[in-house]
Amino acid sequence: MSDNAESQPLIKTAAPYRGRFAPSPSGPLHFGSLVAAVGSYMQARANRGQWLVRIENIDPPREMPGATDIILRQLELFGLHWDESLLYQSDRSQAYDETLQRLADAGLSYHCNCTRKSIMARGGYYSGHCRKRDLGPDNTALRFVNHHPVAEFDDQLQGKIILPSDFANEDFIIRRRDGLYAYQLAVVVDDIDTGITEVVRGADLITPTGRQIAFFNALGSTAPDYLHLPLATHADGHKLSKQTHAPALREDQRVLELIDALRFLGQKVPNECQDGSVDEVLQWGVAHWQLDQVAKCEKIAID
Ligand code: GLU
Ligand code: ZN
């Protein structure tokens, strides 16, 4: 090695951290979604990064009228102020269509008219039945040709995740038969376009992560890091959700709710924080955030 090469330091500049919280407006935030919001906010702020909010409203049948406004008001009330402008998936058709076109041009998508029932009858996994059938767009879903499936990834909290290979190998749906954009398509295109460096979300989304990484790769983009937080469940093990009647967030007890969320994430919040304001609790959380205190198990009962 020449002297010259030795004297050149290898400068590695990590991209600035960009995280996001991406609620679906199917109902108000509850304790489980507050935990996801607080966890992603803490990771972003503790890494001196940006924290974006994206409204995942591409599935009108599942949406509750007014939920978006309620969620945004709740985030503000809980002091979870976002950077940059909000992104609404309902404004993103052009970006999704361009990606669909790129994939079609590259021969990486095809139409499929299989029903859930016919897939079940063939063993429950989709193994490319329609890849070579050359079906037209009428009453069909669009599937992604998953040439390089991803069945393993390193989660920043849970460690190495191994997904069932039959599931990972599937040519998954990118546009639904009813014409709506599929979640996998929208989430990846949005994470690319907003330059997200780490996705922090609930552990219920561990399994689709392999698909999302495969999709990033196919689009020629580097996948972000993924970090899946433990899920708040009812005592019977069911995830807190609107369907399982998760209790409403106590808006008059915001400080206590935030402390509960931080403690759920393993942070040792001192009792004195109860006398502080919402902003003071969040500041304490960011200053003391310890990722290694967050439980690795996927589910924790709260009642
Ligand atoms: N919109 C999804 C949900 O509310 C989250 C998607 C994500 O964080 O990737 O469950
Ligand atoms: Zn098919």
mmCIF file of C-alpha atoms and ligand atoms in Angstrom, residues 20 22-24 54 56 183 187 199 201 205, ligand 1:
data_model
loop_
_atom_site.group_PDB
_atom_site.id
_atom_site.type_symbol
_atom_site.label_atom_id
_atom_site.label_comp_id
_atom_site.label_asym_id
_atom_site.label_seq_id
_atom_site.Cartn_x
_atom_site.Cartn_y
_atom_site.Cartn_z
ATOM 1 C CA ARG A 20 -42.090 7.715 10.038
ATOM 2 C CA ALA A 22 -47.973 5.534 9.158
ATOM 3 C CA PRO A 23 -51.424 5.101 10.681
ATOM 4 C CA SER A 24 -54.386 3.770 8.719
ATOM 5 C CA ARG A 54 -48.112 9.444 6.551
ATOM 6 C CA GLU A 56 -52.387 5.319 4.849
ATOM 7 C CA TYR A 183 -50.469 -2.085 0.925
ATOM 8 C CA VAL A 187 -45.776 1.391 1.650
ATOM 9 C CA VAL A 199 -39.063 1.705 9.707
ATOM 10 C CA ARG A 201 -43.651 -0.249 13.708
ATOM 11 C CA LEU A 205 -45.941 -6.284 10.420
HETATM 12 N N1 GLU B 1 -50.734 1.525 8.086
HETATM 13 C C1 GLU B 1 -50.220 0.380 8.779
HETATM 14 C C2 GLU B 1 -51.012 0.153 10.050
HETATM 15 O O1 GLU B 1 -51.629 1.074 10.553
HETATM 16 C C3 GLU B 1 -48.766 0.539 9.162
HETATM 17 C C4 GLU B 1 -47.879 0.394 8.009
HETATM 18 C C5 GLU B 1 -46.405 0.504 8.353
HETATM 19 O O2 GLU B 1 -46.030 1.061 9.380
HETATM 20 O O3 GLU B 1 -45.629 0.041 7.517
HETATM 21 O O4 GLU B 1 -51.018 -0.954 10.546
#
